[in-house]
C-alpha cells in the first residue's frame, strides 16, 4: 500500500517526489532531464533515470550494509524507488579524492592530483544563489545545522567515501569526487537524494576518461554509452 503513488510533492531538475499512502514514505522518480551550470544548460540523457535509479539502489544497499543509514527502502521499478520521507538539510556535501571541476578552477590546482586525506566541502543548496561554497562558520551563521550535526555529516561523508572508493576501484573506476545530501528522519541524520553518474565523477582506471555527467557538461559525446557502462560495472 505504501508504494501507491499519490500527489507530486516536488519536482527538481532530475527527479520528482510523490506522496504515498504512508506519510513516512515517498516515491522518488528519476527523470532523463539533465542540467548543468545551474540549469543554464539543459538536455536529455536517454535512459539516465533508469541508470541513476539502479546505481543508487546498489550503492545505498552497499552503504546500509556498511552501517550508513540511508533513506532507501526499496526499488519499485526501472525509474522509481521508495524512500523514507526526510527533511533535507540544505547543504550539498562534496567529497574529493582527486582534484577536478570547481576545485581545480577556483584554486588553480592541477586536475588529476590526488587528495589525501579526502577533502570535504559544503555548498549552500540554493539555486537562486547558484549553490555557493560555504564554511562551517556560514553553516552556523545561517543555522543550517548545529555543530554536532555538522560533525556527524563529516564523519558519515568520510565513511561513505571509505566504502565507495574501493567498490569503484574493484570495477576499474576512480571515484574522483561526489556530492551527498543528508536529511533528518525521526531525529536521526540519514543519507538522502541519489548517488549516481549525475552526482559523482568517475574516471576509467586505465584511460582516465570521464564516465559521468562531465560528458554532458563538457560536450564530450558518448554520454549514454558512459552511463550504460557505469550501470554494467556497478550493477553487473
Ligand atoms: P564541482 O567540482 O563542480 O564542484 O562538483 C563536485 C561534485 O559534485 C561532482 O562529483 C559533481 C557533483 N555535483 C552535483 O552533484 N551537483 C551539482 O550541482 C554540482 C555543481 C556538482
PDB file of C-alpha atoms and ligand atoms in Angstrom, residues 13 37-38 92-96 100-104 106 121 123 131 176-181 193 198-202 213-214 217, ligand 1:
ATOM      1  CA  UNK A  13      15.906  19.165 -12.106  1.00  0.00           C
ATOM      2  CA  UNK A  37      25.706  25.240 -14.669  1.00  0.00           C
ATOM      3  CA  UNK A  38      22.638  25.883 -12.513  1.00  0.00           C
ATOM      4  CA  UNK A  92      25.457  19.905  -0.575  1.00  0.00           C
ATOM      5  CA  UNK A  93      28.347  17.899   0.833  1.00  0.00           C
ATOM      6  CA  UNK A  94      31.146  17.272  -1.678  1.00  0.00           C
ATOM      7  CA  UNK A  95      33.904  14.737  -1.000  1.00  0.00           C
ATOM      8  CA  UNK A  96      37.023  14.900  -3.191  1.00  0.00           C
ATOM      9  CA  UNK A 100      38.833  18.205 -10.651  1.00  0.00           C
ATOM     10  CA  UNK A 101      35.952  20.511 -11.518  1.00  0.00           C
ATOM     11  CA  UNK A 102      35.327  23.630  -9.485  1.00  0.00           C
ATOM     12  CA  UNK A 103      38.199  22.885  -7.082  1.00  0.00           C
ATOM     13  CA  UNK A 104      40.738  22.988  -9.921  1.00  0.00           C
ATOM     14  CA  UNK A 106      38.693  28.061  -8.069  1.00  0.00           C
ATOM     15  CA  UNK A 121      33.369  20.882   1.134  1.00  0.00           C
ATOM     16  CA  UNK A 123      27.820  24.241  -0.593  1.00  0.00           C
ATOM     17  CA  UNK A 131      24.851  26.852  -4.614  1.00  0.00           C
ATOM     18  CA  UNK A 176      37.220  11.353  -8.198  1.00  0.00           C
ATOM     19  CA  UNK A 177      34.574  13.238  -6.215  1.00  0.00           C
ATOM     20  CA  UNK A 178      30.875  13.150  -5.377  1.00  0.00           C
ATOM     21  CA  UNK A 179      28.043  15.147  -3.844  1.00  0.00           C
ATOM     22  CA  UNK A 180      25.838  13.989  -0.971  1.00  0.00           C
ATOM     23  CA  UNK A 181      22.684  15.316   0.606  1.00  0.00           C
ATOM     24  CA  UNK A 193      18.930  12.034  -2.577  1.00  0.00           C
ATOM     25  CA  UNK A 198      24.904  12.694 -12.162  1.00  0.00           C
ATOM     26  CA  UNK A 199      26.327  13.333  -8.700  1.00  0.00           C
ATOM     27  CA  UNK A 200      29.776  11.707  -8.907  1.00  0.00           C
ATOM     28  CA  UNK A 201      32.867  11.947 -11.074  1.00  0.00           C
ATOM     29  CA  UNK A 202      34.145   8.562 -12.198  1.00  0.00           C
ATOM     30  CA  UNK A 213      27.809  13.871 -16.206  1.00  0.00           C
ATOM     31  CA  UNK A 214      31.028  15.715 -17.101  1.00  0.00           C
ATOM     32  CA  UNK A 217      28.741  19.381 -19.016  1.00  0.00           C
TER      33      UNK A 217
HETATM   34  P1  LIG B   1      32.224  20.559  -8.747  1.00  0.00           P
HETATM   35  O1  LIG B   1      33.659  20.193  -8.988  1.00  0.00           O
HETATM   36  O2  LIG B   1      31.554  21.128  -9.957  1.00  0.00           O
HETATM   37  O3  LIG B   1      32.066  21.426  -7.537  1.00  0.00           O
HETATM   38  O4  LIG B   1      31.450  19.202  -8.440  1.00  0.00           O
HETATM   39  C1  LIG B   1      31.837  18.365  -7.381  1.00  0.00           C
HETATM   40  C2  LIG B   1      30.994  17.097  -7.399  1.00  0.00           C
HETATM   41  O5  LIG B   1      29.634  17.388  -7.106  1.00  0.00           O
HETATM   42  C3  LIG B   1      30.981  16.359  -8.738  1.00  0.00           C
HETATM   43  O6  LIG B   1      31.088  14.968  -8.480  1.00  0.00           O
HETATM   44  C4  LIG B   1      29.650  16.661  -9.325  1.00  0.00           C
HETATM   45  C5  LIG B   1      28.770  16.926  -8.138  1.00  0.00           C
HETATM   46  N1  LIG B   1      27.783  17.974  -8.366  1.00  0.00           N
HETATM   47  C6  LIG B   1      26.434  17.703  -8.187  1.00  0.00           C
HETATM   48  O7  LIG B   1      26.052  16.578  -7.872  1.00  0.00           O
HETATM   49  N2  LIG B   1      25.553  18.721  -8.377  1.00  0.00           N
HETATM   50  C7  LIG B   1      25.926  19.978  -8.707  1.00  0.00           C
HETATM   51  O8  LIG B   1      25.067  20.845  -8.851  1.00  0.00           O
HETATM   52  C8  LIG B   1      27.334  20.236  -8.881  1.00  0.00           C
HETATM   53  C9  LIG B   1      27.803  21.612  -9.264  1.00  0.00           C
HETATM   54  C10 LIG B   1      28.218  19.208  -8.692  1.00  0.00           C
END
